[in-house]
mmCIF file of C-alpha atoms and ligand atoms in Angstrom:
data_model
loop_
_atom_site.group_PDB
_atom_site.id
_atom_site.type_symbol
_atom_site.label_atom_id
_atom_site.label_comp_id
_atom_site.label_asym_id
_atom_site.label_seq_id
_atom_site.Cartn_x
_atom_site.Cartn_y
_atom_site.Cartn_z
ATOM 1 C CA UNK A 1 -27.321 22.436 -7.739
ATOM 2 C CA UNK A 2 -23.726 20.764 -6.735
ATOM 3 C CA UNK A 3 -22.948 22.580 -3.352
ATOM 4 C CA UNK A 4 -19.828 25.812 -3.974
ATOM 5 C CA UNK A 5 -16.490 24.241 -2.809
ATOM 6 C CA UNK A 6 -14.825 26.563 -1.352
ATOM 7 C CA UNK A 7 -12.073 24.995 1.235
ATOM 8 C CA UNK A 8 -11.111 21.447 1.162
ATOM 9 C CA UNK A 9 -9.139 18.687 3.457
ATOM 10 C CA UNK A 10 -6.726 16.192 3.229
ATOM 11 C CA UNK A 11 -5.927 13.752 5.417
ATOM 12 C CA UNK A 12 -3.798 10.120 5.514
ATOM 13 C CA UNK A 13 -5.084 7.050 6.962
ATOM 14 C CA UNK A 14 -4.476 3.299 7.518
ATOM 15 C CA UNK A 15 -0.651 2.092 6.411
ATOM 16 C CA UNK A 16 1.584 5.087 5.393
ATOM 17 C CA UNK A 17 3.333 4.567 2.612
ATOM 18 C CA UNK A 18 6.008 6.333 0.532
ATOM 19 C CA UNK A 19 4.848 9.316 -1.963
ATOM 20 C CA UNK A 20 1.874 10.258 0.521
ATOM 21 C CA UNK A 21 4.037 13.199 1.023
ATOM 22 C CA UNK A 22 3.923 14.198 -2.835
ATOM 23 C CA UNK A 23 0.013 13.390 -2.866
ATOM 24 C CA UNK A 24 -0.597 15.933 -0.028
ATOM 25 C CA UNK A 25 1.431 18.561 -1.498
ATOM 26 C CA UNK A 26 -0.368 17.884 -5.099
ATOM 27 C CA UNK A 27 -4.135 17.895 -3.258
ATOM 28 C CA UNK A 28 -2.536 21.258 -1.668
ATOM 29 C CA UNK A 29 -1.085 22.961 -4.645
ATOM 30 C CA UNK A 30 -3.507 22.037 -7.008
ATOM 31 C CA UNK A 31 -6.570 23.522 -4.968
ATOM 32 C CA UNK A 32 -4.674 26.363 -4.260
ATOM 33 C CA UNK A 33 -4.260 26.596 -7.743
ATOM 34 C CA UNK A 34 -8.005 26.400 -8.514
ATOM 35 C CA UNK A 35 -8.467 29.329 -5.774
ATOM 36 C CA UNK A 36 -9.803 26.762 -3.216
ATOM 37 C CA UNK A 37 -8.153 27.095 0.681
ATOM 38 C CA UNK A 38 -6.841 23.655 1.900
ATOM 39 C CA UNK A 39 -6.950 22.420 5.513
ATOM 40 C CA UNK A 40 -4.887 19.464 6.945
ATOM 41 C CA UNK A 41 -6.368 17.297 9.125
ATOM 42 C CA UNK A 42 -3.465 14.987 11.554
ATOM 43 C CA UNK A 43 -3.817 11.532 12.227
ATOM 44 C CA UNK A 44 -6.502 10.463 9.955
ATOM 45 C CA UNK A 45 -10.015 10.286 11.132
ATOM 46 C CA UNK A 46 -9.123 10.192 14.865
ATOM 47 C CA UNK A 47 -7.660 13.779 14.015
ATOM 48 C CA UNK A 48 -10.491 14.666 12.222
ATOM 49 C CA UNK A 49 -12.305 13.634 15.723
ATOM 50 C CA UNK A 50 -9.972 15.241 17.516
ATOM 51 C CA UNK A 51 -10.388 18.599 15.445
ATOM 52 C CA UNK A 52 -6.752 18.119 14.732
ATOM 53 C CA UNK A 53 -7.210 20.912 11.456
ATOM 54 C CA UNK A 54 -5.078 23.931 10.595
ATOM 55 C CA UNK A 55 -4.952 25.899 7.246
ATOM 56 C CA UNK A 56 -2.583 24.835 4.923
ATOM 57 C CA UNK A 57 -0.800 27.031 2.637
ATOM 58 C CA UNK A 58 2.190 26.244 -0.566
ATOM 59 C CA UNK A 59 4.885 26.753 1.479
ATOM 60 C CA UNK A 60 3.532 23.976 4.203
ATOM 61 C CA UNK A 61 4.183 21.364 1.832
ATOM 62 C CA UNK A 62 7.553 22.581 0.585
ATOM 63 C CA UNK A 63 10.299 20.507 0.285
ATOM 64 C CA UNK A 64 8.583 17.202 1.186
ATOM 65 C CA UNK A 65 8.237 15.322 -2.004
ATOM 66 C CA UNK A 66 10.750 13.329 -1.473
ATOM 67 C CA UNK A 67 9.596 12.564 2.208
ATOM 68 C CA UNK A 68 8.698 9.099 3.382
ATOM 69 C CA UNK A 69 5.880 8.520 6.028
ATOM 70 C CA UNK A 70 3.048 11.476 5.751
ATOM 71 C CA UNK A 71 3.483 14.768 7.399
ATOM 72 C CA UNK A 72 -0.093 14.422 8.898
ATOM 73 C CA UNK A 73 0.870 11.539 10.352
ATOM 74 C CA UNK A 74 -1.547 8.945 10.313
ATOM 75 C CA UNK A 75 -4.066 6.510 12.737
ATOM 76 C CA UNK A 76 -6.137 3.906 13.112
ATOM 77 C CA UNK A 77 -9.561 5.205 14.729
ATOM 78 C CA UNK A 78 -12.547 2.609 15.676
ATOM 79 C CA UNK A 79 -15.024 5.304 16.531
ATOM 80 C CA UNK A 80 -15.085 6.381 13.016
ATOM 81 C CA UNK A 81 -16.570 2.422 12.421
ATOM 82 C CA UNK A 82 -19.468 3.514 14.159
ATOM 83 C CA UNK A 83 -22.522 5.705 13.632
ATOM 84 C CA UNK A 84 -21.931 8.430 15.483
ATOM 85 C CA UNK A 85 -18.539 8.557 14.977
ATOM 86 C CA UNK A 86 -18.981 9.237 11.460
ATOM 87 C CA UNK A 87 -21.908 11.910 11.853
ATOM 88 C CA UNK A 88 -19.344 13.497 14.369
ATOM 89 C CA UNK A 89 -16.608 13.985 11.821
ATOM 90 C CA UNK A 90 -19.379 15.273 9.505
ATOM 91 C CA UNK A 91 -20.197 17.993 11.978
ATOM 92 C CA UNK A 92 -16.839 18.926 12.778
ATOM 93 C CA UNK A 93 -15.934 19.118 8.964
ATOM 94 C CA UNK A 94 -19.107 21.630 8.689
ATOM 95 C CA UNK A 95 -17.925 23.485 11.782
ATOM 96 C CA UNK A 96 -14.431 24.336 10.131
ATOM 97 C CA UNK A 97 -15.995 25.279 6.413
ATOM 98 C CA UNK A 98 -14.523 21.704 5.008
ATOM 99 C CA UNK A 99 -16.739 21.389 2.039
ATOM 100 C CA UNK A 100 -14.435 18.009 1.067
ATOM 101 C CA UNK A 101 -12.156 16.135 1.552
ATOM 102 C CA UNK A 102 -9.271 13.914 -0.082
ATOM 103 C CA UNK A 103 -8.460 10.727 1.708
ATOM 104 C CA UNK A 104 -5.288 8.909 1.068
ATOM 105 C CA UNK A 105 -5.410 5.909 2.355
ATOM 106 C CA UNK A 106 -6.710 2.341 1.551
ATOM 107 C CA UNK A 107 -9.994 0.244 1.516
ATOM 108 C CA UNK A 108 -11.003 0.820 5.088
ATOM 109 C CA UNK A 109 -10.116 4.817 4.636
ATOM 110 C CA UNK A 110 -12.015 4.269 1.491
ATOM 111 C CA UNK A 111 -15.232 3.122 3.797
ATOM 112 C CA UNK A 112 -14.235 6.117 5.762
ATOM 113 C CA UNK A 113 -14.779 8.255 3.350
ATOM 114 C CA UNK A 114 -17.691 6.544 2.056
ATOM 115 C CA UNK A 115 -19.212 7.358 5.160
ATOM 116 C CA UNK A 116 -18.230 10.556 5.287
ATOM 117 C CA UNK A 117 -20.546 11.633 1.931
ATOM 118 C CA UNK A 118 -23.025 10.114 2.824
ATOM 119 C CA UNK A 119 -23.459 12.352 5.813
ATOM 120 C CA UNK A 120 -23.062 15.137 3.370
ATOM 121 C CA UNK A 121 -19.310 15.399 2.887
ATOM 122 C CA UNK A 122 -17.961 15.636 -0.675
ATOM 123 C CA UNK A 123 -15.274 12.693 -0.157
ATOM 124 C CA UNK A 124 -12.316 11.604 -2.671
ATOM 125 C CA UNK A 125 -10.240 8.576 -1.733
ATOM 126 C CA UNK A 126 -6.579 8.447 -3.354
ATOM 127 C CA UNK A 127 -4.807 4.801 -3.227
ATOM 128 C CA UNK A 128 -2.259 4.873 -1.237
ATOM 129 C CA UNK A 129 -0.855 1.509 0.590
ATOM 130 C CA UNK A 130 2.597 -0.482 0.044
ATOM 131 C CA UNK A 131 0.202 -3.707 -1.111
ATOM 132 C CA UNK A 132 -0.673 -2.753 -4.244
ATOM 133 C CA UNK A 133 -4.210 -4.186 -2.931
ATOM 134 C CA UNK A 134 -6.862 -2.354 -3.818
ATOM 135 C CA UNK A 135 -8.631 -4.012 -6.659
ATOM 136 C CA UNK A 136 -10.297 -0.808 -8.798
ATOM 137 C CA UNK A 137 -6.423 0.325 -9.303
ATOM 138 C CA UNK A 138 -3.730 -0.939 -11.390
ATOM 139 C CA UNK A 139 -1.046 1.335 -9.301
ATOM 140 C CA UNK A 140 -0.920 2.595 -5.826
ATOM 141 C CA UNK A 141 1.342 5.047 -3.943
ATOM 142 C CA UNK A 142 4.220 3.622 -1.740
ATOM 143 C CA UNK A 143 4.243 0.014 -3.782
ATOM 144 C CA UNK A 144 7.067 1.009 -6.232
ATOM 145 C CA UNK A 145 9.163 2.205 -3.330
ATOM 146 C CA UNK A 146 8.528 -1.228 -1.320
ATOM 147 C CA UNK A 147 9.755 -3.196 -3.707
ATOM 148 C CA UNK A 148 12.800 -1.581 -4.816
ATOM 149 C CA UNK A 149 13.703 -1.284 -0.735
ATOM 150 C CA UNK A 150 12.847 -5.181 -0.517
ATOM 151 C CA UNK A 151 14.808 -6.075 -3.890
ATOM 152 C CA UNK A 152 17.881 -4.103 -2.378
ATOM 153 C CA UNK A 153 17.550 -5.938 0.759
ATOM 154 C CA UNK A 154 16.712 -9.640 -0.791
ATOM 155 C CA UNK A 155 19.974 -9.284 -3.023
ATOM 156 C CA UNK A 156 22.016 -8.227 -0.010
ATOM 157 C CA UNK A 157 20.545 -11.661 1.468
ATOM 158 C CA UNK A 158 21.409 -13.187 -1.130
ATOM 159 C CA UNK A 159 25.168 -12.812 -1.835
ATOM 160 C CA UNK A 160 25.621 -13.997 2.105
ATOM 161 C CA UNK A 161 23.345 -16.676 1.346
ATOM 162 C CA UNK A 162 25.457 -17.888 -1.259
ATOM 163 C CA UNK A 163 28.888 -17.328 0.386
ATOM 164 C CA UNK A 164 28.179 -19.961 3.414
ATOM 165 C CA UNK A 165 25.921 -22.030 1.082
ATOM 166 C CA UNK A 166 22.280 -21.264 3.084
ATOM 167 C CA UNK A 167 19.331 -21.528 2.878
ATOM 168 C CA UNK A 168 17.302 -18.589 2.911
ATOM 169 C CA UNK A 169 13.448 -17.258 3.851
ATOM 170 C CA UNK A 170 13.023 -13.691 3.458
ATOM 171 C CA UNK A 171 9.441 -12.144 4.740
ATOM 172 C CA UNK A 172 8.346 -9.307 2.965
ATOM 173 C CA UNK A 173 5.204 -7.298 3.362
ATOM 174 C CA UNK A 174 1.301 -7.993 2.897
ATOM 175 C CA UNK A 175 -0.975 -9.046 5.171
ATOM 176 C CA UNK A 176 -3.401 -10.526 2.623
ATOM 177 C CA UNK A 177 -1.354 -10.199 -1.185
ATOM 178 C CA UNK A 178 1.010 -11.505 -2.396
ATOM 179 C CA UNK A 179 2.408 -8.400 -4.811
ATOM 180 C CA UNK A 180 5.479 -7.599 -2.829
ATOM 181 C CA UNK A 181 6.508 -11.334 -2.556
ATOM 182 C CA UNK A 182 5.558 -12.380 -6.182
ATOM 183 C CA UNK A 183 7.412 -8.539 -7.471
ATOM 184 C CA UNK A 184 10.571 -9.078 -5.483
ATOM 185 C CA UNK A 185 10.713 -13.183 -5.896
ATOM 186 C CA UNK A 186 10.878 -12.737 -9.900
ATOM 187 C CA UNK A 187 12.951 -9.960 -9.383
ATOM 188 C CA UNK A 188 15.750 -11.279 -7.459
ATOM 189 C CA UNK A 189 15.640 -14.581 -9.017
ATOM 190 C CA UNK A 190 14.119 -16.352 -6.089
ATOM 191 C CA UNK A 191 13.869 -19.998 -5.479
ATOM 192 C CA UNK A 192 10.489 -20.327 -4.001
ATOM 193 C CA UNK A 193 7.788 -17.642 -3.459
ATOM 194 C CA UNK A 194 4.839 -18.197 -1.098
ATOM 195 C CA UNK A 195 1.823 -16.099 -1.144
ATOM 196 C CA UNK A 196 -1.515 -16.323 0.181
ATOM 197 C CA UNK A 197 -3.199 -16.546 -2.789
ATOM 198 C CA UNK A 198 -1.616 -19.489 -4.031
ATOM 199 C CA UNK A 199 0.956 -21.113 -1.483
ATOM 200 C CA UNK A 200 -0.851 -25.124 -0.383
ATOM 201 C CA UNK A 201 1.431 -25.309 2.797
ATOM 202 C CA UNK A 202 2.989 -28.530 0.956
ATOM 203 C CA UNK A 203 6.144 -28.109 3.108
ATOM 204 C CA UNK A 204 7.802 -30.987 1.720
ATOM 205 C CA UNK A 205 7.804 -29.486 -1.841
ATOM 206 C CA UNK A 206 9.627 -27.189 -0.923
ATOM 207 C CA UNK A 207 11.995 -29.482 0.962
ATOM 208 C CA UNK A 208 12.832 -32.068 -2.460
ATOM 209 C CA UNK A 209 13.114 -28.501 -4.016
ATOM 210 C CA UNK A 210 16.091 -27.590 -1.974
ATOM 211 C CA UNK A 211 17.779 -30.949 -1.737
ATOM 212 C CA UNK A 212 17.327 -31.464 -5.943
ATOM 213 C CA UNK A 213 19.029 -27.563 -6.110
ATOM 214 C CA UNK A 214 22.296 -28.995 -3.816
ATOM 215 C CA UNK A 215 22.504 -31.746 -6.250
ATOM 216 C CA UNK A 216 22.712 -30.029 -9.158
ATOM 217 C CA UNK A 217 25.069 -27.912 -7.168
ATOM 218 C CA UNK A 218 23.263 -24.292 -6.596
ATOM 219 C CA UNK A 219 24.786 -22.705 -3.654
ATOM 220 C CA UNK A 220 21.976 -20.753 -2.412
ATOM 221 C CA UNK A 221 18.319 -20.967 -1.886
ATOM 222 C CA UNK A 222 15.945 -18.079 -1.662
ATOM 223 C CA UNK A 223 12.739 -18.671 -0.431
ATOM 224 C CA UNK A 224 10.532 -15.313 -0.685
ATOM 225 C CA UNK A 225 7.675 -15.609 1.954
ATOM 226 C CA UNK A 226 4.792 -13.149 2.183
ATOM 227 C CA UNK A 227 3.847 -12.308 5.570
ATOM 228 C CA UNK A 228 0.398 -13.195 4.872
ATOM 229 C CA UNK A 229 1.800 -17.015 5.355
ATOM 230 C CA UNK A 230 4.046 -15.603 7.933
ATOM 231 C CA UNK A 231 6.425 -18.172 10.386
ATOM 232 C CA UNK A 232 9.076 -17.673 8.681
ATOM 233 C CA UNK A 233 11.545 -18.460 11.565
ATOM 234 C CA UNK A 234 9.751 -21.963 12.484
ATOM 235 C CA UNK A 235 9.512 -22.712 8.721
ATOM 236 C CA UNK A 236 13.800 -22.393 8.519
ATOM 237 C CA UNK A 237 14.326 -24.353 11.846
ATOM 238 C CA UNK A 238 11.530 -27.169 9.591
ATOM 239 C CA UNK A 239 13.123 -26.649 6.628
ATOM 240 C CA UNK A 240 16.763 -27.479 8.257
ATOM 241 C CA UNK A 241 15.682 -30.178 10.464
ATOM 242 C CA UNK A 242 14.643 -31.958 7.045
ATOM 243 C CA UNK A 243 17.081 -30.959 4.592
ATOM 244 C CA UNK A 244 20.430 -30.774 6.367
ATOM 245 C CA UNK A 245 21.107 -27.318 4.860
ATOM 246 C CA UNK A 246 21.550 -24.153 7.280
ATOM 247 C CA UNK A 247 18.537 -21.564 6.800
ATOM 248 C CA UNK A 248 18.342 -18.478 8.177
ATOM 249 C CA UNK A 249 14.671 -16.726 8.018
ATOM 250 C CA UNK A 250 15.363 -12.765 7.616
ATOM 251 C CA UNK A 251 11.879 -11.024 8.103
ATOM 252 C CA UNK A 252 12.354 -7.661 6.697
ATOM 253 C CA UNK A 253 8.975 -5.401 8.492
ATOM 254 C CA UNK A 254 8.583 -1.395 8.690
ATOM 255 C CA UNK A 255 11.744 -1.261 6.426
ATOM 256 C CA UNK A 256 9.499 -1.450 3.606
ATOM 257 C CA UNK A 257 7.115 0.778 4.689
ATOM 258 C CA UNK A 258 9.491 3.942 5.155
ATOM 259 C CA UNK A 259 12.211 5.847 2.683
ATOM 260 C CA UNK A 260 12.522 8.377 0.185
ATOM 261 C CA UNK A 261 9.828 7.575 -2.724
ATOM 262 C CA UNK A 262 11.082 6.565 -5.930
ATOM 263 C CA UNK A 263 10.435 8.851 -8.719
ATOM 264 C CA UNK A 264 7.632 6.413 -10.142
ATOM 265 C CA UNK A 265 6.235 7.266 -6.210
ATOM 266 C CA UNK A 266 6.307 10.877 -6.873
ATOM 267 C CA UNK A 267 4.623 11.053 -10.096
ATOM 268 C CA UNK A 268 2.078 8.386 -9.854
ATOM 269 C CA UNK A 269 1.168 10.237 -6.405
ATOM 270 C CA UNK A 270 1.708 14.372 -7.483
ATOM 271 C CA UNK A 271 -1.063 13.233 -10.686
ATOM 272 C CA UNK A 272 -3.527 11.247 -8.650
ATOM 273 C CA UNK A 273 -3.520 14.378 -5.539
ATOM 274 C CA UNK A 274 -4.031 16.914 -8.428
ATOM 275 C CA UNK A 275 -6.557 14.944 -10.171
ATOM 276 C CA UNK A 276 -8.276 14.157 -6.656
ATOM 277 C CA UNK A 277 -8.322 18.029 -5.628
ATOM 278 C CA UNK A 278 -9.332 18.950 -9.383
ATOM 279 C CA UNK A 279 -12.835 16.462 -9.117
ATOM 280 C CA UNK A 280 -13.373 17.379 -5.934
ATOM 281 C CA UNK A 281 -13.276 21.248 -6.824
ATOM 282 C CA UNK A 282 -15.338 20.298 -9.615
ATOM 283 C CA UNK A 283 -18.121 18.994 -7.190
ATOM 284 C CA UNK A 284 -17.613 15.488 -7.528
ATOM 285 C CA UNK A 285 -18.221 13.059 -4.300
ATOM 286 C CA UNK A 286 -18.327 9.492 -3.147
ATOM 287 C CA UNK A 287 -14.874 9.083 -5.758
ATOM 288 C CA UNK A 288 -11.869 7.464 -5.912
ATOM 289 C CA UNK A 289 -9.301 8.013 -8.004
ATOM 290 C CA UNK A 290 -6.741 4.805 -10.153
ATOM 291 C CA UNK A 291 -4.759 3.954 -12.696
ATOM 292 C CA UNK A 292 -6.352 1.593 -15.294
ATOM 293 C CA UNK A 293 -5.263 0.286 -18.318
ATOM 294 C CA UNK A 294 -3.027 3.058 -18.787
ATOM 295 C CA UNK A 295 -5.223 5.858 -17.882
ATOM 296 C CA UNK A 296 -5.759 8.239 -14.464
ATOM 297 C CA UNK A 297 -9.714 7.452 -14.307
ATOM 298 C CA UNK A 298 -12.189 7.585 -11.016
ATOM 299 C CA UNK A 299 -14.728 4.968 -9.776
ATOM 300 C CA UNK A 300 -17.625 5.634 -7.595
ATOM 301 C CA UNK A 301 -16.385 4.127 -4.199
ATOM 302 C CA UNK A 302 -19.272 1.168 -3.882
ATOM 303 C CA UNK A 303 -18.280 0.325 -7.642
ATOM 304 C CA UNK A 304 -14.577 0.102 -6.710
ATOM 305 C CA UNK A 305 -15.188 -1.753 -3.576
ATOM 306 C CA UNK A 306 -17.313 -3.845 -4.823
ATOM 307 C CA UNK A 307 -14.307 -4.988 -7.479
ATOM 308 C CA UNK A 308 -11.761 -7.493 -7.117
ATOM 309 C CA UNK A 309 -8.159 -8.460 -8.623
ATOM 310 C CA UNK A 310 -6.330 -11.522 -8.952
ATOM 311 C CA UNK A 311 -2.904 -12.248 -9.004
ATOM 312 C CA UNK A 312 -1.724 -12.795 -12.631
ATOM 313 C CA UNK A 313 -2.248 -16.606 -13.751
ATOM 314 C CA UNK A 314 0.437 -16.602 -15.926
ATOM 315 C CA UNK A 315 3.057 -14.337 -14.306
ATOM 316 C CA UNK A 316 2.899 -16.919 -11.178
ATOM 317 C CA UNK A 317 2.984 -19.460 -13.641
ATOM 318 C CA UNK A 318 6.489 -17.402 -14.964
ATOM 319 C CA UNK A 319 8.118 -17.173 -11.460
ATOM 320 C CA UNK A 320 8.089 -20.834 -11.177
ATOM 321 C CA UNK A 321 9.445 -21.296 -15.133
ATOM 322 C CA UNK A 322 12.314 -19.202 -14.193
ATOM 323 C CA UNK A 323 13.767 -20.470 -11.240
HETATM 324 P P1 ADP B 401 -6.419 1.068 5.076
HETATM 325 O O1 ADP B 401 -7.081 2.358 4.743
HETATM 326 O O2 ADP B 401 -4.950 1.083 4.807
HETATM 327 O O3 ADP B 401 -7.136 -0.114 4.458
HETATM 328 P P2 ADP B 401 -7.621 0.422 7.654
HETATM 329 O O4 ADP B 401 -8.421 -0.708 7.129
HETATM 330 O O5 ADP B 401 -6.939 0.243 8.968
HETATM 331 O O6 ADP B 401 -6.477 0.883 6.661
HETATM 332 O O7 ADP B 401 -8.622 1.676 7.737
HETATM 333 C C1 ADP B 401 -8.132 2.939 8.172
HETATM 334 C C2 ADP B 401 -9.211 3.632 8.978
HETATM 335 O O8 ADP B 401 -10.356 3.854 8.151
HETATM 336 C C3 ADP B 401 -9.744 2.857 10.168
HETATM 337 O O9 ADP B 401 -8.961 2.974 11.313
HETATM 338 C C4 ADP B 401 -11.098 3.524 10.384
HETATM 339 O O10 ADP B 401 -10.954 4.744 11.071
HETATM 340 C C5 ADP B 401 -11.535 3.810 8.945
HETATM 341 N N1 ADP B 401 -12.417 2.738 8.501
HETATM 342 C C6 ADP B 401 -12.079 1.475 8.160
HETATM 343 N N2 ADP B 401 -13.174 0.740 7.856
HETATM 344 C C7 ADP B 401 -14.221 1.558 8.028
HETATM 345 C C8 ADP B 401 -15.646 1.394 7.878
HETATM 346 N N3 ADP B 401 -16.184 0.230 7.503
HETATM 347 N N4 ADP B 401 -16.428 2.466 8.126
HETATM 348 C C9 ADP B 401 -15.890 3.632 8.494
HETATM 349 N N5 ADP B 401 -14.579 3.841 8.664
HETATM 350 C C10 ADP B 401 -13.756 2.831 8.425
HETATM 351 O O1 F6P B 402 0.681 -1.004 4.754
HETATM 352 C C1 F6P B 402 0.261 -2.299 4.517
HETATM 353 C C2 F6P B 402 0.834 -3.211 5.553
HETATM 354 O O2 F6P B 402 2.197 -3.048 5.521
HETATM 355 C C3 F6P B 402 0.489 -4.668 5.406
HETATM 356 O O3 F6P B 402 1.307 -5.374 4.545
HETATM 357 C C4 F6P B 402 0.587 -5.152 6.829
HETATM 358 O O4 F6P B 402 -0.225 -6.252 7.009
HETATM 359 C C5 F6P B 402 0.104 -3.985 7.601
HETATM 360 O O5 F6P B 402 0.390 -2.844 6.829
HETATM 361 C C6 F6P B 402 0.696 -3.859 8.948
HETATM 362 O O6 F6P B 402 0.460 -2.594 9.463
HETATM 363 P P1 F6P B 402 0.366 -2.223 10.994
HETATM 364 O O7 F6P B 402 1.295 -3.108 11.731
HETATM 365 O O8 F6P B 402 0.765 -0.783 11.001
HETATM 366 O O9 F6P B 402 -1.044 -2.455 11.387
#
């Protein structure tokens, strides 16, 4: 017989990202809800290590939906990689009555977690990262936030792009996608948009790109560069050196990565806690939770690590149509 939940954890891991605030308070409210106690566990899995756990009740999580970073802070912990790590945070969970937890987090919190149950540990993961890169998931918490805070900051870029005639290379987030760059590039009506998935380093297209924009007599030129290609700032000295017009590389970091969610944030990340704390109450393990073709579903974790995602075919094809 499926093991009695009777307390649960939460904990945030990897990247923060906006709306982990509203997940935590959803994993919180809705156990409470379903009679189950909730314990927090700070800084991820080195807190876990660390025995970093206190009791949470509602009012802990008041007033923090619209909260960016994560209250429980968050960590990157090696010793969870190993072994021993990983039996440790088992024990420790068993010490404190943690019958489960919810992770929010990414792919590596994911194998967290995945470790986790199978050292006995009922374990839900709960997307949460700014890349939109996790492939089993169709939405994760903190990307709508990113965007809109890159947008905002790309069309400020912009207008004094255009006013002294620049050229421009703005960096946005994601280490290995392209989603912020290929979002915010169609969105703010970009010239070029590089992203790992796709970019050839052909510099010199890029190049005859700008000089055939002066001629036609376009003022600006945005260039929307993922930080997964990175170099931005040697790429504008290039790009001058060969074109004759002044670029300026603006490379736009943590920005992203912090603010007040959106309310797309909020919801996406109050339903997927709730449904996280409801399947784990229910006795459910080795689970994450996404948003696929419409629906909130859950994947076993192997299954949804084992999946992959592409960029879109034909929207890249539509960001180069539209410049
Ligand atoms: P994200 O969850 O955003 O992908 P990381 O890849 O940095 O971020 O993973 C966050 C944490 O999850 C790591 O610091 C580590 O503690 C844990 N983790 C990552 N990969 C594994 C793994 N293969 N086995 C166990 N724990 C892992
Ligand atoms: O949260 C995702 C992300 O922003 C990636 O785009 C980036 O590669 C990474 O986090 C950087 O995070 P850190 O510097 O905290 O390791």
């Amino acid at each position: 017989m499926d093991k009695e939940i009777k307390t649960i954890g939460v904990l945030t891991s990897g990247g923060d990202a906006p709306g982990m605030n509203a997940a935590i308070r959803a994993v919180v409210r809705e156990a409470l809800h379903n009679k189950v106690k909730v314990k927090g566990i700070k800084r991820g899995y080195r807190g876990l290590l660390n025995e970093e756990i206190f009791d949470m009740k509602s009012q802990d999580v008041a007033g923090i939906i619209q909260l960016g970073g994560t209250i429980l802070g968050t960590a990157r912990c090696s010793e969870f990689r190993t072994e021993e790590g990983q039996a440790k945070g088992a024990e420790i969970c068993r010490k404190h009555g943690i019958d489960g937890i919810v992770v929010i987090g990414g792919d590596g919190s994911y194998r967290g977690a995945q470790a986790l149950a199978r050292h006995g540990i009922n374990t839900i993961g709960v997307p949460g990262t700014i890349d939109l890169d996790i492939a089993c998931t169709d939405y994760t918490i903190g990307f709508d936030t990113a965007i809109n805070t890159a947008m905002d900051a790309i069309d400020k870029v912009k207008d004094t792009s255009s006013s002294h005639e620049r050229c421009s290379i703005i960096e946005v987030m994601g280490r290995h996608a392209g989603y912020i760059a290929l979002w915010c590039g169609i969105s703010t009506g970009a010239e070029d948009i590089l992203i790992p998935e796709k970019y050839d380093y052909d510099e010199q297209k890029i190049v005859d790109h700008i000089i055939n924009n002066r001629r036609i007599g376009k003022k600006h030129h945005m260039i929307v560069n993922a930080e997964g290609i990175g170099h931005s700032t040697s790429m504008a000295k290039r790009i001058e050196a060969a074109t004759g017009v002044e670029t300026r590389a603006t490379i736009l970091g943590y920005m992203q990565r912090g603010g007040s969610p959106t309310c797309t944030d909020r919801y996406y990340a109050s339903i997927m806690g709730a449904y996280a704390a409801d399947i784990l109450v229910q006795g459910k393990s080795n689970r994450v939770v996404a948003f696929k073709n419409g629906a909130f579903v859950d994947y076993d974790i192997e299954e949804a690590l084992a999946m992959t995602k592409e960029i879109s075919e034909y929207e890249y094809q539509i960001a180069w149509n539209l410049r």
